[in-house]
Amino acid sequence: MKIQPLADRVLIEPAAAEEKTIGGIIIPDTAKEKPLQGTVVAVGHGTKDEEMVLKAGDTVLYGKYAGTELEHEGKKYLIMRQSDVVAVLA
Amino acid sequence: MKIQPLADRVLIEPAAAEEKTIGGIIIPDTAKEKPLQGTVVAVGHGTKDEEMVLKAGDTVLYGKYAGTELEHEGKKYLIMRQSDVVAVLA
Amino acid sequence: MKIQPLADRVLIEPAAAEEKTIGGIIIPDTAKEKPLQGTVVAVGHGTKDEEMVLKAGDTVLYGKYAGTELEHEGKKYLIMRQSDVVAVLA
Amino acid sequence: MKIQPLADRVLIEPAAAEEKTIGGIIIPDTAKEKPLQGTVVAVGHGTKDEEMVLKAGDTVLYGKYAGTELEHEGKKYLIMRQSDVVAVLA
Amino acid sequence: MKIQPLADRVLIEPAAAEEKTIGGIIIPDTAKEKPLQGTVVAVGHGTKDEEMVLKAGDTVLYGKYAGTELEHEGKKYLIMRQSDVVAVLA
Amino acid sequence: MKIQPLADRVLIEPAAAEEKTIGGIIIPDTAKEKPLQGTVVAVGHGTKDEEMVLKAGDTVLYGKYAGTELEHEGKKYLIMRQSDVVAVLA
Amino acid sequence: MKIQPLADRVLIEPAAAEEKTIGGIIIPDTAKEKPLQGTVVAVGHGTKDEEMVLKAGDTVLYGKYAGTELEHEGKKYLIMRQSDVVAVLA
């Protein structure tokens, strides 16, 4: 079974987390959030207001708190609105 | 008697809850909510701004706090706006 | 005298409350509100943005906190926007 | 001098208050506000988004906290947007 | 030099305050604000969304907290959006 | 180098502050903010929703907290949306 | 690999910070934020509502808290909506 995002949502497989902390508290140098990286797995059909520009296979950057987590057939995904994706790596 | 959702709402029969906790507090690894799964039972006629793409029988994922609970003829349902459904399993 | 709702409002006669509590506090199993049932008594003429689909006589479900209470000739009514009605029983 | 409401506002003369309390605190049975009754004295010319359907002489119901109080030539009025009027008695 | 309000703003010369308090605290009988009276001195050219219906010389009523105070050549004015004017006395 | 405001923003050189306080706390007679005066130095090209009516050289009034401060070649400026300018002195 | 901003976003390489503090707390003379300077590296394709006017190479000013930080191939960038850029230096 395949997950088909609705409207202007995209399904993203997050890249393996690289940011590890070894036994300590990290004091960030700024309050700004760094976006995370992932791969688009499926996209919705868009809406009147939001045409889809992303496609499956795109490597994307998205905000740390963007989207909703989702587990499907043992894998973790994120589903979010296309407008929460800030950039594509091309 | 049949429940006919109004406007861009959908009536969903939630899947049997799978997430059980045996005598303990679950400490979630992230603050992100996992969507739940259910089956669309009936859909509204849409609005000027929201055309209906879901139909009865669709298996859908929706946010944990989406919609309003509803009991009808001994069964539990959820009624929510189509835009609160994040994906369909196809 | 008859109450004519304005714009996209509907006048609803709530069904007799069925949820009684006998000397005790109810601890709801979820935080979600259950909609209540009533009968549409009169509807407004709609607005540019909201066409009326409900009509007098419809049995409807609406959110627990929807609308404004109203007493008229000894009877209790609720007046609310059509968009606060979640479903019609048909 | 006559008060001419601007835009989509209506000028209302409130009906004499009927709800009196004699030496006591009223514990309302619900948290919902009951609308009050009044008579439309003058209406604005409407706006692009809101056509006027009320006219002088209409008996209307409006929310308890709707509008702004106004004293003019010794009489008390309320001025509010037409959309704050919930129903007309006809 | 003349003050020309921008967009849908109007320049108002407030009427002399009539509400005086002699050595005491006023306990208002309701929490509703009474509008104040003034004379329109100049109006903007309007916007796409708001056509000007007020003109210089109009006696108007406006909310107590509407607009921004302004001193010009020793006189006090208020500048506010036309939509903050609730009525004109005609 | 010249600062070119984007969209519907204007660049303003504030007039020399006239409101000085000598060794004391000012207790304002009202809570309303008085607008400040300045000279438009450059304007953006406008947007679909906001046509530019201000031009370089205009003497304008703007809210005390409007805009963003900016230092350029030793001079202080404010950059703000045209809609934050309340009036022009003409 | 190249970062391609989505929609109406721009990728900015911040100018080297000039505001240093040597062993002390800075007490700003006003509460207003000063914009920072940077160079546009890449721009999105715009949206229906926001046409792109910025282009790669533009020197721009932007609010201190605008955008999201991003590290790519050892360099720090900011990605923000074009509307968060307040001016271009030309």
CSV table of N, CA and C in Angstrom, one decimal, chain B residues 29-63:
chain,number,residue,atom,x,y,z
B,29,ASP,N,9.5,9.9,21.8
B,29,ASP,CA,10.8,10.4,21.4
B,29,ASP,C,10.8,11.7,20.7
B,30,THR,N,9.7,12.1,20.3
B,30,THR,CA,9.6,13.5,19.7
B,30,THR,C,8.2,14.1,20.1
B,31,ALA,N,8.1,15.4,20.0
B,31,ALA,CA,6.9,16.1,20.3
B,31,ALA,C,5.9,16.0,19.2
B,32,LYS,N,6.3,15.4,18.1
B,32,LYS,CA,5.4,15.4,16.9
B,32,LYS,C,4.3,14.4,17.1
B,33,GLU,N,3.1,14.7,16.6
B,33,GLU,CA,2.0,13.8,16.7
B,33,GLU,C,1.9,12.9,15.5
B,34,LYS,N,1.6,11.6,15.8
B,34,LYS,CA,1.5,10.6,14.7
B,34,LYS,C,0.0,10.7,14.2
B,35,PRO,N,-0.2,10.7,12.9
B,35,PRO,CA,-1.6,10.6,12.5
B,35,PRO,C,-2.2,9.2,12.7
B,36,LEU,N,-3.5,9.2,12.7
B,36,LEU,CA,-4.2,7.9,12.9
B,36,LEU,C,-4.9,7.5,11.6
B,37,GLN,N,-5.3,6.3,11.6
B,37,GLN,CA,-5.9,5.7,10.4
B,37,GLN,C,-7.4,5.5,10.5
B,38,GLY,N,-8.1,5.6,9.4
B,38,GLY,CA,-9.5,5.3,9.5
B,38,GLY,C,-10.1,5.1,8.1
B,39,THR,N,-11.4,4.9,8.0
B,39,THR,CA,-12.0,4.7,6.7
B,39,THR,C,-13.1,5.7,6.5
B,40,VAL,N,-13.1,6.3,5.3
B,40,VAL,CA,-14.1,7.3,5.0
B,40,VAL,C,-15.5,6.6,4.8
B,41,VAL,N,-16.5,7.1,5.5
B,41,VAL,CA,-17.8,6.5,5.4
B,41,VAL,C,-18.8,7.4,4.6
B,42,ALA,N,-18.6,8.7,4.6
B,42,ALA,CA,-19.4,9.6,3.8
B,42,ALA,C,-18.7,10.9,3.7
B,43,VAL,N,-19.0,11.6,2.6
B,43,VAL,CA,-18.3,12.9,2.3
B,43,VAL,C,-19.4,14.0,2.0
B,44,GLY,N,-19.0,15.2,2.3
B,44,GLY,CA,-19.9,16.3,2.0
B,44,GLY,C,-19.9,16.6,0.5
B,45,HIS,N,-20.5,17.7,0.1
B,45,HIS,CA,-20.6,18.0,-1.3
B,45,HIS,C,-19.5,19.0,-1.7
B,46,GLY,N,-18.6,19.4,-0.8
B,46,GLY,CA,-17.6,20.3,-1.1
B,46,GLY,C,-18.1,21.8,-1.0
B,47,THR,N,-17.1,22.7,-1.1
B,47,THR,CA,-17.5,24.1,-1.1
B,47,THR,C,-16.8,24.8,-2.3
B,48,LYS,N,-17.1,26.0,-2.5
B,48,LYS,CA,-16.4,26.8,-3.6
B,48,LYS,C,-14.9,26.7,-3.5
B,49,ASP,N,-14.4,26.6,-2.2
B,49,ASP,CA,-12.9,26.6,-2.0
B,49,ASP,C,-12.3,25.2,-1.9
B,50,GLU,N,-13.2,24.2,-1.7
B,50,GLU,CA,-12.6,22.9,-1.4
B,50,GLU,C,-13.4,21.9,-2.2
B,51,GLU,N,-12.9,21.4,-3.2
B,51,GLU,CA,-13.5,20.3,-4.0
B,51,GLU,C,-13.3,19.0,-3.2
B,52,MET,N,-14.2,18.0,-3.2
B,52,MET,CA,-14.0,16.8,-2.5
B,52,MET,C,-13.2,15.8,-3.4
B,53,VAL,N,-12.1,15.3,-2.9
B,53,VAL,CA,-11.3,14.3,-3.6
B,53,VAL,C,-11.4,13.0,-2.9
B,54,LEU,N,-11.8,13.0,-1.6
B,54,LEU,CA,-12.0,11.7,-0.9
B,54,LEU,C,-13.4,11.1,-1.2
B,55,LYS,N,-13.5,9.8,-1.1
B,55,LYS,CA,-14.8,9.2,-1.3
B,55,LYS,C,-15.0,8.1,-0.3
B,56,ALA,N,-16.2,7.6,-0.1
B,56,ALA,CA,-16.5,6.6,0.8
B,56,ALA,C,-15.6,5.4,0.5
B,57,GLY,N,-15.1,4.7,1.5
B,57,GLY,CA,-14.3,3.6,1.3
B,57,GLY,C,-12.8,3.9,1.4
B,58,ASP,N,-12.4,5.1,1.2
B,58,ASP,CA,-10.9,5.5,1.2
B,58,ASP,C,-10.4,5.2,2.6
B,59,THR,N,-9.2,4.7,2.7
B,59,THR,CA,-8.4,4.5,3.9
B,59,THR,C,-7.6,5.8,4.1
B,60,VAL,N,-7.7,6.5,5.2
B,60,VAL,CA,-7.1,7.8,5.3
B,60,VAL,C,-6.3,7.9,6.6
B,61,LEU,N,-5.4,8.8,6.5
B,61,LEU,CA,-4.6,9.2,7.7
B,61,LEU,C,-5.0,10.6,8.1
B,62,TYR,N,-5.1,10.9,9.4
B,62,TYR,CA,-5.6,12.2,9.9
B,62,TYR,C,-4.9,12.5,11.2
B,63,GLY,N,-4.8,13.7,11.6
B,63,GLY,CA,-4.1,14.2,12.8
B,63,GLY,C,-4.9,13.7,14.0
